């Protein structure tokens, strides 16, 4: 078993090799067969899955499992930046999640992208993303995670803009990358500050620089020698990175636009893995966050605002992928809220369960879009349960999970609510419960509008392929059982709780008030959606959604314009930022280019002056000759006399 | 006042500077050639002065002065032959008109 | 004795300098030619002051006669009636020339003053000449010494000098040959006679 742990570096390297094979194989037109790209990518991920399974087993069997191996990558004087892999409970869990979701999505996208021209490119990018994400999960220190952070952002950009000939996709990719950069700036500041403020500690201890295992001691050192404001600022800077990557308010606007990419990508990156990287970073840097209660408070508020805002926007969306995107934002807000309130384990548990059911939901929507020939508007769908029952039932399972009705989402959200209660964020707790109800409402709205009722579309839907539905069914399994298995309620059977496995178990209240209230609210949401959108329920209570839309039209407009945040950003760019760049562009063109041109012009000028000496007259040349002779003699005499 | 080596050197220097002046300032080619002769004479005076005050045993300076004179004569002859040849092409002795090598 | 020596030196050097200035600054070319002759003659006088009788005579013969004749021929062959007076060029180079020559002179003067003779005598390890040398010079002039040098130490340059003079003569003849085939410039009038 130790063999797998010590060679955990293979897990990211294999997808990198797959990427290189596809890259060079296709650049030099060495092969044309789609199977080679498919098998190299899927094979690398399958081997990674195998390794991850063994690592997980190893981690379960060991108490306090921790294995770290570091190389010195860059050395500059005393500073030795390490690079290596860290295998502990948290990374074992994340490896499992990433590789399992990844391999299922790769199998799915073989069928989804089969008729696309960029098939090989897609798998190459998938392999690159795999490499980046797995490297991020296995990072040992803040610096390495920053490298893979950037790589993940790059893969996301490449994949969102996969169909770059569509202008909307290209600008969505740009938007995602730029917003991520804003966060990366914060992350870099935070990383460098940790090194700077704790420099003497890092130098005197023999830990690898900026490594996660030594963060708590370094953090206490920084707190002891600097004001608490410094620690707050450092942690806020790191949180800024997480904010951009995990799409928190106000840097959340890139995630819905990122739905321009192919659906498998939305499933992989923008549901399961990349957006979870932010939460993962918070988890890794948690020792630092614990020392800054102000930042934790800010995290709770930002998480809540994200959850609330995006949930309200999701209510009025008509594109199925946008609904799911906003729900991802909302759930990420829950995760960040949980971590900010101190419920570290609950946040991570929600991350794991969310990865599985959100991936499944996105893959379902992909199957629907594929079978309806790229139709994404839910107003043109309906009654699809008869045409594709497998998709419908897995979607239903996912909806139950996300709404927090007894399947896995319920257990993880319960942990978050417990954390909020323990941190005494009463108002936030109440409002978060309401948001959970809203979640249930809009998810069931989407289910009823898509799968129930009459088919409102134009062309007839065709049946989905087995390759499309198989990953859905496989993903449904963890969505159902993970909640029951890992929340600690089955301790008697010997499967310990996730919280204990990951650390920071915290107290476990035996009270049932919170779970019951959240269950009730979710059911309320279900009923409201049923009443508005389900024909079968309309027989009992009649309520027309159009009337409600008219009465609350100002709210409706506000929500459907995404709270005007995008407009605010564009206005800022147009009014403030672009004129500023014009000034800088003027500076660059006139002054800096002017200096460069000046050098050229001065040479020309010197040439013009020197040309006057070449007038073809003998005496001018003689004059210059004697002048030079004089200067030479002066030099010699000066040298001789002194 | 006692006339020593220094005075002859200063005389030679004055002549040399006048020669340079004439070489560059004159507009007539023949005056330029005459200034070159003045230059050579200045150098001759220098050599002979040194020979007189330091080397009366072997008089190397005077020997060299004789060589210079011979070479000056040859150079004057060839220079004036060149002038005649130039004059055939362009019947002018104005230095400023000979600027075909301009640029 | 020294006074007469100094007097002659002053007169002769004054003449030399004035006539050299006359060469440069006189307007008519013939006048500057005459000034040049006076210059040569005065320089011969200075040579005599410097115990260089052979050199003085050579100066008179080569410069005072030979060069003068050459220059006069050149002036006669290249002068025209309607030619403008060519005096001094009023161009940037005149200022430059003035500055250069004055600078050079100041430099030499500055270097040469104070204790120059003593330094020279130290550097070159010169001893005052012996009695025999002075007697020899008094009796038969410097020709003996020069002759001895020319035929022993400096024989090679002497022979080469004769070759050079031959080359110069040939060059001068070739350069001034009449261009009867009009190779040089087909349309220019040639001054003097055709032939």
JSON list of N, CA and C in Angstrom, two decimals, chain A residues 439-505:
[
{"chain": "A", "resi": 439, "resn": "UNK", "atom": "N", "xyz": [-33.81, 26.95, -2.82]},
{"chain": "A", "resi": 439, "resn": "UNK", "atom": "CA", "xyz": [-33.11, 25.97, -3.65]},
{"chain": "A", "resi": 439, "resn": "UNK", "atom": "C", "xyz": [-34.07, 24.87, -4.07]},
{"chain": "A", "resi": 440, "resn": "UNK", "atom": "N", "xyz": [-34.77, 24.36, -3.07]},
{"chain": "A", "resi": 440, "resn": "UNK", "atom": "CA", "xyz": [-35.72, 23.31, -3.38]},
{"chain": "A", "resi": 440, "resn": "UNK", "atom": "C", "xyz": [-36.72, 23.78, -4.41]},
{"chain": "A", "resi": 441, "resn": "UNK", "atom": "N", "xyz": [-37.22, 25.01, -4.23]},
{"chain": "A", "resi": 441, "resn": "UNK", "atom": "CA", "xyz": [-38.24, 25.55, -5.14]},
{"chain": "A", "resi": 441, "resn": "UNK", "atom": "C", "xyz": [-37.73, 25.56, -6.57]},
{"chain": "A", "resi": 442, "resn": "UNK", "atom": "N", "xyz": [-36.58, 26.16, -6.81]},
{"chain": "A", "resi": 442, "resn": "UNK", "atom": "CA", "xyz": [-36.23, 26.32, -8.22]},
{"chain": "A", "resi": 442, "resn": "UNK", "atom": "C", "xyz": [-35.79, 25.01, -8.84]},
{"chain": "A", "resi": 443, "resn": "UNK", "atom": "N", "xyz": [-35.19, 24.11, -8.03]},
{"chain": "A", "resi": 443, "resn": "UNK", "atom": "CA", "xyz": [-34.79, 22.84, -8.61]},
{"chain": "A", "resi": 443, "resn": "UNK", "atom": "C", "xyz": [-36.02, 22.03, -9.02]},
{"chain": "A", "resi": 444, "resn": "UNK", "atom": "N", "xyz": [-37.04, 22.03, -8.15]},
{"chain": "A", "resi": 444, "resn": "UNK", "atom": "CA", "xyz": [-38.23, 21.29, -8.54]},
{"chain": "A", "resi": 444, "resn": "UNK", "atom": "C", "xyz": [-38.97, 21.97, -9.67]},
{"chain": "A", "resi": 445, "resn": "UNK", "atom": "N", "xyz": [-38.90, 23.30, -9.71]},
{"chain": "A", "resi": 445, "resn": "UNK", "atom": "CA", "xyz": [-39.47, 24.01, -10.86]},
{"chain": "A", "resi": 445, "resn": "UNK", "atom": "C", "xyz": [-38.86, 23.50, -12.14]},
{"chain": "A", "resi": 446, "resn": "UNK", "atom": "N", "xyz": [-37.50, 23.41, -12.16]},
{"chain": "A", "resi": 446, "resn": "UNK", "atom": "CA", "xyz": [-36.86, 22.96, -13.37]},
{"chain": "A", "resi": 446, "resn": "UNK", "atom": "C", "xyz": [-37.26, 21.53, -13.67]},
{"chain": "A", "resi": 447, "resn": "UNK", "atom": "N", "xyz": [-37.38, 20.67, -12.63]},
{"chain": "A", "resi": 447, "resn": "UNK", "atom": "CA", "xyz": [-37.77, 19.29, -12.91]},
{"chain": "A", "resi": 447, "resn": "UNK", "atom": "C", "xyz": [-39.16, 19.22, -13.54]},
{"chain": "A", "resi": 448, "resn": "UNK", "atom": "N", "xyz": [-40.09, 19.93, -12.93]},
{"chain": "A", "resi": 448, "resn": "UNK", "atom": "CA", "xyz": [-41.45, 19.84, -13.44]},
{"chain": "A", "resi": 448, "resn": "UNK", "atom": "C", "xyz": [-41.57, 20.40, -14.83]},
{"chain": "A", "resi": 449, "resn": "UNK", "atom": "N", "xyz": [-40.86, 21.51, -15.07]},
{"chain": "A", "resi": 449, "resn": "UNK", "atom": "CA", "xyz": [-41.00, 22.11, -16.39]},
{"chain": "A", "resi": 449, "resn": "UNK", "atom": "C", "xyz": [-40.36, 21.24, -17.46]},
{"chain": "A", "resi": 450, "resn": "UNK", "atom": "N", "xyz": [-39.31, 20.50, -17.11]},
{"chain": "A", "resi": 450, "resn": "UNK", "atom": "CA", "xyz": [-38.62, 19.73, -18.14]},
{"chain": "A", "resi": 450, "resn": "UNK", "atom": "C", "xyz": [-39.25, 18.36, -18.33]},
{"chain": "A", "resi": 451, "resn": "UNK", "atom": "N", "xyz": [-39.56, 17.71, -17.25]},
{"chain": "A", "resi": 451, "resn": "UNK", "atom": "CA", "xyz": [-39.92, 16.31, -17.39]},
{"chain": "A", "resi": 451, "resn": "UNK", "atom": "C", "xyz": [-41.40, 16.02, -17.30]},
{"chain": "A", "resi": 452, "resn": "UNK", "atom": "N", "xyz": [-42.18, 16.96, -16.80]},
{"chain": "A", "resi": 452, "resn": "UNK", "atom": "CA", "xyz": [-43.60, 16.69, -16.65]},
{"chain": "A", "resi": 452, "resn": "UNK", "atom": "C", "xyz": [-44.38, 17.54, -17.62]},
{"chain": "A", "resi": 453, "resn": "UNK", "atom": "N", "xyz": [-45.61, 17.23, -17.78]},
{"chain": "A", "resi": 453, "resn": "UNK", "atom": "CA", "xyz": [-46.44, 18.04, -18.65]},
{"chain": "A", "resi": 453, "resn": "UNK", "atom": "C", "xyz": [-46.33, 17.61, -20.10]},
{"chain": "A", "resi": 454, "resn": "UNK", "atom": "N", "xyz": [-46.74, 18.51, -20.98]},
{"chain": "A", "resi": 454, "resn": "UNK", "atom": "CA", "xyz": [-46.73, 18.20, -22.40]},
{"chain": "A", "resi": 454, "resn": "UNK", "atom": "C", "xyz": [-45.46, 18.70, -23.04]},
{"chain": "A", "resi": 455, "resn": "UNK", "atom": "N", "xyz": [-45.07, 18.05, -24.10]},
{"chain": "A", "resi": 455, "resn": "UNK", "atom": "CA", "xyz": [-43.85, 18.47, -24.79]},
{"chain": "A", "resi": 455, "resn": "UNK", "atom": "C", "xyz": [-44.13, 19.70, -25.63]},
{"chain": "A", "resi": 456, "resn": "UNK", "atom": "N", "xyz": [-43.41, 20.79, -25.34]},
{"chain": "A", "resi": 456, "resn": "UNK", "atom": "CA", "xyz": [-43.71, 22.05, -26.02]},
{"chain": "A", "resi": 456, "resn": "UNK", "atom": "C", "xyz": [-42.69, 22.36, -27.10]},
{"chain": "A", "resi": 457, "resn": "UNK", "atom": "N", "xyz": [-41.86, 21.44, -27.42]},
{"chain": "A", "resi": 457, "resn": "UNK", "atom": "CA", "xyz": [-40.82, 21.72, -28.39]},
{"chain": "A", "resi": 457, "resn": "UNK", "atom": "C", "xyz": [-41.28, 21.47, -29.81]},
{"chain": "A", "resi": 458, "resn": "UNK", "atom": "N", "xyz": [-40.40, 21.72, -30.77]},
{"chain": "A", "resi": 458, "resn": "UNK", "atom": "CA", "xyz": [-40.74, 21.55, -32.18]},
{"chain": "A", "resi": 458, "resn": "UNK", "atom": "C", "xyz": [-40.36, 20.18, -32.68]},
{"chain": "A", "resi": 459, "resn": "UNK", "atom": "N", "xyz": [-39.07, 19.83, -32.59]},
{"chain": "A", "resi": 459, "resn": "UNK", "atom": "CA", "xyz": [-38.64, 18.55, -33.16]},
{"chain": "A", "resi": 459, "resn": "UNK", "atom": "C", "xyz": [-38.80, 17.46, -32.12]},
{"chain": "A", "resi": 460, "resn": "UNK", "atom": "N", "xyz": [-38.98, 16.24, -32.59]},
{"chain": "A", "resi": 460, "resn": "UNK", "atom": "CA", "xyz": [-39.18, 15.14, -31.66]},
{"chain": "A", "resi": 460, "resn": "UNK", "atom": "C", "xyz": [-37.86, 14.77, -31.02]},
{"chain": "A", "resi": 461, "resn": "UNK", "atom": "N", "xyz": [-37.85, 14.48, -29.74]},
{"chain": "A", "resi": 461, "resn": "UNK", "atom": "CA", "xyz": [-36.60, 14.10, -29.08]},
{"chain": "A", "resi": 461, "resn": "UNK", "atom": "C", "xyz": [-36.24, 12.66, -29.41]},
{"chain": "A", "resi": 462, "resn": "UNK", "atom": "N", "xyz": [-34.93, 12.42, -29.57]},
{"chain": "A", "resi": 462, "resn": "UNK", "atom": "CA", "xyz": [-34.56, 11.02, -29.79]},
{"chain": "A", "resi": 462, "resn": "UNK", "atom": "C", "xyz": [-33.92, 10.44, -28.54]},
{"chain": "A", "resi": 463, "resn": "UNK", "atom": "N", "xyz": [-33.82, 9.16, -28.52]},
{"chain": "A", "resi": 463, "resn": "UNK", "atom": "CA", "xyz": [-33.42, 8.50, -27.29]},
{"chain": "A", "resi": 463, "resn": "UNK", "atom": "C", "xyz": [-31.94, 8.70, -27.01]},
{"chain": "A", "resi": 464, "resn": "UNK", "atom": "N", "xyz": [-31.57, 8.83, -25.77]},
{"chain": "A", "resi": 464, "resn": "UNK", "atom": "CA", "xyz": [-30.15, 8.97, -25.47]},
{"chain": "A", "resi": 464, "resn": "UNK", "atom": "C", "xyz": [-29.43, 7.63, -25.53]},
{"chain": "A", "resi": 465, "resn": "UNK", "atom": "N", "xyz": [-28.16, 7.70, -25.84]},
{"chain": "A", "resi": 465, "resn": "UNK", "atom": "CA", "xyz": [-27.36, 6.52, -25.99]},
{"chain": "A", "resi": 465, "resn": "UNK", "atom": "C", "xyz": [-27.04, 5.91, -24.63]},
{"chain": "A", "resi": 466, "resn": "UNK", "atom": "N", "xyz": [-26.71, 4.60, -24.61]},
{"chain": "A", "resi": 466, "resn": "UNK", "atom": "CA", "xyz": [-26.35, 3.98, -23.34]},
{"chain": "A", "resi": 466, "resn": "UNK", "atom": "C", "xyz": [-25.12, 4.64, -22.73]},
{"chain": "A", "resi": 467, "resn": "UNK", "atom": "N", "xyz": [-24.20, 5.05, -23.61]},
{"chain": "A", "resi": 467, "resn": "UNK", "atom": "CA", "xyz": [-22.97, 5.66, -23.08]},
{"chain": "A", "resi": 467, "resn": "UNK", "atom": "C", "xyz": [-23.29, 6.95, -22.35]},
{"chain": "A", "resi": 468, "resn": "UNK", "atom": "N", "xyz": [-24.39, 7.61, -22.75]},
{"chain": "A", "resi": 468, "resn": "UNK", "atom": "CA", "xyz": [-24.76, 8.83, -22.04]},
{"chain": "A", "resi": 468, "resn": "UNK", "atom": "C", "xyz": [-25.40, 8.52, -20.71]},
{"chain": "A", "resi": 469, "resn": "UNK", "atom": "N", "xyz": [-26.21, 7.48, -20.66]},
{"chain": "A", "resi": 469, "resn": "UNK", "atom": "CA", "xyz": [-26.99, 7.27, -19.43]},
{"chain": "A", "resi": 469, "resn": "UNK", "atom": "C", "xyz": [-26.23, 6.48, -18.39]},
{"chain": "A", "resi": 470, "resn": "UNK", "atom": "N", "xyz": [-25.23, 5.72, -18.81]},
{"chain": "A", "resi": 470, "resn": "UNK", "atom": "CA", "xyz": [-24.54, 4.89, -17.82]},
{"chain": "A", "resi": 470, "resn": "UNK", "atom": "C", "xyz": [-23.83, 5.72, -16.75]},
{"chain": "A", "resi": 471, "resn": "UNK", "atom": "N", "xyz": [-23.07, 6.79, -17.14]},
{"chain": "A", "resi": 471, "resn": "UNK", "atom": "CA", "xyz": [-22.46, 7.57, -16.06]},
{"chain": "A", "resi": 471, "resn": "UNK", "atom": "C", "xyz": [-23.49, 8.18, -15.12]},
{"chain": "A", "resi": 472, "resn": "UNK", "atom": "N", "xyz": [-24.67, 8.51, -15.67]},
{"chain": "A", "resi": 472, "resn": "UNK", "atom": "CA", "xyz": [-25.69, 9.10, -14.82]},
{"chain": "A", "resi": 472, "resn": "UNK", "atom": "C", "xyz": [-26.09, 8.12, -13.72]},
{"chain": "A", "resi": 473, "resn": "UNK", "atom": "N", "xyz": [-26.29, 6.89, -14.14]},
{"chain": "A", "resi": 473, "resn": "UNK", "atom": "CA", "xyz": [-26.72, 5.90, -13.16]},
{"chain": "A", "resi": 473, "resn": "UNK", "atom": "C", "xyz": [-25.62, 5.65, -12.14]},
{"chain": "A", "resi": 474, "resn": "UNK", "atom": "N", "xyz": [-24.38, 5.60, -12.63]},
{"chain": "A", "resi": 474, "resn": "UNK", "atom": "CA", "xyz": [-23.29, 5.36, -11.69]},
{"chain": "A", "resi": 474, "resn": "UNK", "atom": "C", "xyz": [-23.17, 6.49, -10.70]},
{"chain": "A", "resi": 475, "resn": "UNK", "atom": "N", "xyz": [-23.38, 7.74, -11.19]},
{"chain": "A", "resi": 475, "resn": "UNK", "atom": "CA", "xyz": [-23.26, 8.87, -10.28]},
{"chain": "A", "resi": 475, "resn": "UNK", "atom": "C", "xyz": [-24.42, 8.95, -9.31]},
{"chain": "A", "resi": 476, "resn": "UNK", "atom": "N", "xyz": [-25.53, 8.32, -9.67]},
{"chain": "A", "resi": 476, "resn": "UNK", "atom": "CA", "xyz": [-26.68, 8.41, -8.75]},
{"chain": "A", "resi": 476, "resn": "UNK", "atom": "C", "xyz": [-26.38, 7.67, -7.46]},
{"chain": "A", "resi": 477, "resn": "UNK", "atom": "N", "xyz": [-25.53, 6.68, -7.55]},
{"chain": "A", "resi": 477, "resn": "UNK", "atom": "CA", "xyz": [-25.28, 5.86, -6.36]},
{"chain": "A", "resi": 477, "resn": "UNK", "atom": "C", "xyz": [-24.67, 6.65, -5.21]},
{"chain": "A", "resi": 478, "resn": "UNK", "atom": "N", "xyz": [-23.54, 7.36, -5.44]},
{"chain": "A", "resi": 478, "resn": "UNK", "atom": "CA", "xyz": [-23.04, 8.12, -4.29]},
{"chain": "A", "resi": 478, "resn": "UNK", "atom": "C", "xyz": [-23.99, 9.22, -3.87]},
{"chain": "A", "resi": 479, "resn": "UNK", "atom": "N", "xyz": [-24.79, 9.78, -4.84]},
{"chain": "A", "resi": 479, "resn": "UNK", "atom": "CA", "xyz": [-25.71, 10.83, -4.44]},
{"chain": "A", "resi": 479, "resn": "UNK", "atom": "C", "xyz": [-26.67, 10.31, -3.40]},
{"chain": "A", "resi": 480, "resn": "UNK", "atom": "N", "xyz": [-27.03, 9.05, -3.54]},
{"chain": "A", "resi": 480, "resn": "UNK", "atom": "CA", "xyz": [-28.00, 8.51, -2.59]},
{"chain": "A", "resi": 480, "resn": "UNK", "atom": "C", "xyz": [-27.34, 8.12, -1.28]},
{"chain": "A", "resi": 481, "resn": "UNK", "atom": "N", "xyz": [-26.24, 7.35, -1.39]},
{"chain": "A", "resi": 481, "resn": "UNK", "atom": "CA", "xyz": [-25.80, 6.70, -0.17]},
{"chain": "A", "resi": 481, "resn": "UNK", "atom": "C", "xyz": [-24.78, 7.48, 0.63]},
{"chain": "A", "resi": 482, "resn": "UNK", "atom": "N", "xyz": [-24.09, 8.46, -0.01]},
{"chain": "A", "resi": 482, "resn": "UNK", "atom": "CA", "xyz": [-23.02, 9.11, 0.73]},
{"chain": "A", "resi": 482, "resn": "UNK", "atom": "C", "xyz": [-23.53, 9.79, 1.98]},
{"chain": "A", "resi": 483, "resn": "UNK", "atom": "N", "xyz": [-24.71, 10.37, 1.85]},
{"chain": "A", "resi": 483, "resn": "UNK", "atom": "CA", "xyz": [-25.24, 11.07, 3.00]},
{"chain": "A", "resi": 483, "resn": "UNK", "atom": "C", "xyz": [-25.45, 10.13, 4.17]},
{"chain": "A", "resi": 484, "resn": "UNK", "atom": "N", "xyz": [-26.10, 9.04, 3.87]},
{"chain": "A", "resi": 484, "resn": "UNK", "atom": "CA", "xyz": [-26.37, 8.11, 4.96]},
{"chain": "A", "resi": 484, "resn": "UNK", "atom": "C", "xyz": [-25.08, 7.54, 5.51]},
{"chain": "A", "resi": 485, "resn": "UNK", "atom": "N", "xyz": [-24.16, 7.22, 4.56]},
{"chain": "A", "resi": 485, "resn": "UNK", "atom": "CA", "xyz": [-23.01, 6.45, 5.00]},
{"chain": "A", "resi": 485, "resn": "UNK", "atom": "C", "xyz": [-22.07, 7.27, 5.85]},
{"chain": "A", "resi": 486, "resn": "UNK", "atom": "N", "xyz": [-21.84, 8.49, 5.44]},
{"chain": "A", "resi": 486, "resn": "UNK", "atom": "CA", "xyz": [-20.70, 9.17, 6.02]},
{"chain": "A", "resi": 486, "resn": "UNK", "atom": "C", "xyz": [-21.07, 10.22, 7.05]},
{"chain": "A", "resi": 487, "resn": "UNK", "atom": "N", "xyz": [-22.32, 10.40, 7.32]},
{"chain": "A", "resi": 487, "resn": "UNK", "atom": "CA", "xyz": [-22.61, 11.51, 8.22]},
{"chain": "A", "resi": 487, "resn": "UNK", "atom": "C", "xyz": [-22.47, 11.10, 9.67]},
{"chain": "A", "resi": 488, "resn": "UNK", "atom": "N", "xyz": [-22.12, 9.89, 9.91]},
{"chain": "A", "resi": 488, "resn": "UNK", "atom": "CA", "xyz": [-21.90, 9.52, 11.30]},
{"chain": "A", "resi": 488, "resn": "UNK", "atom": "C", "xyz": [-23.09, 8.83, 11.94]},
{"chain": "A", "resi": 489, "resn": "UNK", "atom": "N", "xyz": [-24.18, 8.75, 11.15]},
{"chain": "A", "resi": 489, "resn": "UNK", "atom": "CA", "xyz": [-25.34, 8.12, 11.77]},
{"chain": "A", "resi": 489, "resn": "UNK", "atom": "C", "xyz": [-25.25, 6.61, 11.69]},
{"chain": "A", "resi": 490, "resn": "UNK", "atom": "N", "xyz": [-24.26, 6.15, 10.92]},
{"chain": "A", "resi": 490, "resn": "UNK", "atom": "CA", "xyz": [-24.11, 4.69, 10.85]},
{"chain": "A", "resi": 490, "resn": "UNK", "atom": "C", "xyz": [-22.88, 4.23, 11.58]},
{"chain": "A", "resi": 491, "resn": "UNK", "atom": "N", "xyz": [-22.57, 4.96, 12.64]},
{"chain": "A", "resi": 491, "resn": "UNK", "atom": "CA", "xyz": [-21.34, 4.64, 13.34]},
{"chain": "A", "resi": 491, "resn": "UNK", "atom": "C", "xyz": [-21.38, 3.23, 13.87]},
{"chain": "A", "resi": 492, "resn": "UNK", "atom": "N", "xyz": [-22.56, 2.83, 14.16]},
{"chain": "A", "resi": 492, "resn": "UNK", "atom": "CA", "xyz": [-22.65, 1.49, 14.75]},
{"chain": "A", "resi": 492, "resn": "UNK", "atom": "C", "xyz": [-22.12, 0.43, 13.82]},
{"chain": "A", "resi": 493, "resn": "UNK", "atom": "N", "xyz": [-22.31, 0.65, 12.48]},
{"chain": "A", "resi": 493, "resn": "UNK", "atom": "CA", "xyz": [-21.86, -0.37, 11.55]},
{"chain": "A", "resi": 493, "resn": "UNK", "atom": "C", "xyz": [-20.34, -0.31, 11.38]},
{"chain": "A", "resi": 494, "resn": "UNK", "atom": "N", "xyz": [-19.73, 0.74, 11.84]},
{"chain": "A", "resi": 494, "resn": "UNK", "atom": "CA", "xyz": [-18.27, 0.74, 11.74]},
{"chain": "A", "resi": 494, "resn": "UNK", "atom": "C", "xyz": [-17.76, 1.72, 10.69]},
{"chain": "A", "resi": 495, "resn": "UNK", "atom": "N", "xyz": [-18.68, 2.29, 9.90]},
{"chain": "A", "resi": 495, "resn": "UNK", "atom": "CA", "xyz": [-18.22, 3.30, 8.96]},
{"chain": "A", "resi": 495, "resn": "UNK", "atom": "C", "xyz": [-18.19, 4.62, 9.71]},
{"chain": "A", "resi": 496, "resn": "UNK", "atom": "N", "xyz": [-17.03, 5.07, 9.99]},
{"chain": "A", "resi": 496, "resn": "UNK", "atom": "CA", "xyz": [-16.90, 6.29, 10.79]},
{"chain": "A", "resi": 496, "resn": "UNK", "atom": "C", "xyz": [-17.39, 7.51, 10.03]},
{"chain": "A", "resi": 497, "resn": "UNK", "atom": "N", "xyz": [-17.50, 8.57, 10.70]},
{"chain": "A", "resi": 497, "resn": "UNK", "atom": "CA", "xyz": [-18.06, 9.74, 10.05]},
{"chain": "A", "resi": 497, "resn": "UNK", "atom": "C", "xyz": [-16.98, 10.46, 9.23]},
{"chain": "A", "resi": 498, "resn": "UNK", "atom": "N", "xyz": [-17.45, 11.14, 8.23]},
{"chain": "A", "resi": 498, "resn": "UNK", "atom": "CA", "xyz": [-16.57, 11.93, 7.36]},
{"chain": "A", "resi": 498, "resn": "UNK", "atom": "C", "xyz": [-15.86, 12.99, 8.19]},
{"chain": "A", "resi": 499, "resn": "UNK", "atom": "N", "xyz": [-16.61, 13.56, 9.14]},
{"chain": "A", "resi": 499, "resn": "UNK", "atom": "CA", "xyz": [-16.05, 14.65, 9.92]},
{"chain": "A", "resi": 499, "resn": "UNK", "atom": "C", "xyz": [-14.83, 14.19, 10.70]},
{"chain": "A", "resi": 500, "resn": "UNK", "atom": "N", "xyz": [-14.94, 13.01, 11.28]},
{"chain": "A", "resi": 500, "resn": "UNK", "atom": "CA", "xyz": [-13.79, 12.54, 12.03]},
{"chain": "A", "resi": 500, "resn": "UNK", "atom": "C", "xyz": [-12.63, 12.23, 11.10]},
{"chain": "A", "resi": 501, "resn": "UNK", "atom": "N", "xyz": [-12.97, 11.76, 9.91]},
{"chain": "A", "resi": 501, "resn": "UNK", "atom": "CA", "xyz": [-11.92, 11.39, 8.98]},
{"chain": "A", "resi": 501, "resn": "UNK", "atom": "C", "xyz": [-11.11, 12.61, 8.56]},
{"chain": "A", "resi": 502, "resn": "UNK", "atom": "N", "xyz": [-11.82, 13.72, 8.34]},
{"chain": "A", "resi": 502, "resn": "UNK", "atom": "CA", "xyz": [-11.15, 14.86, 7.76]},
{"chain": "A", "resi": 502, "resn": "UNK", "atom": "C", "xyz": [-10.57, 15.78, 8.83]},
{"chain": "A", "resi": 503, "resn": "UNK", "atom": "N", "xyz": [-11.05, 15.64, 10.01]},
{"chain": "A", "resi": 503, "resn": "UNK", "atom": "CA", "xyz": [-10.50, 16.48, 11.07]},
{"chain": "A", "resi": 503, "resn": "UNK", "atom": "C", "xyz": [-11.49, 17.55, 11.46]},
{"chain": "A", "resi": 504, "resn": "UNK", "atom": "N", "xyz": [-11.22, 18.22, 12.55]},
{"chain": "A", "resi": 504, "resn": "UNK", "atom": "CA", "xyz": [-12.07, 19.29, 13.06]},
{"chain": "A", "resi": 504, "resn": "UNK", "atom": "C", "xyz": [-13.50, 18.79, 13.24]},
{"chain": "A", "resi": 505, "resn": "UNK", "atom": "N", "xyz": [-13.60, 17.70, 13.93]},
{"chain": "A", "resi": 505, "resn": "UNK", "atom": "CA", "xyz": [-14.92, 17.08, 14.01]},
{"chain": "A", "resi": 505, "resn": "UNK", "atom": "C", "xyz": [-15.92, 18.00, 14.66]}
]
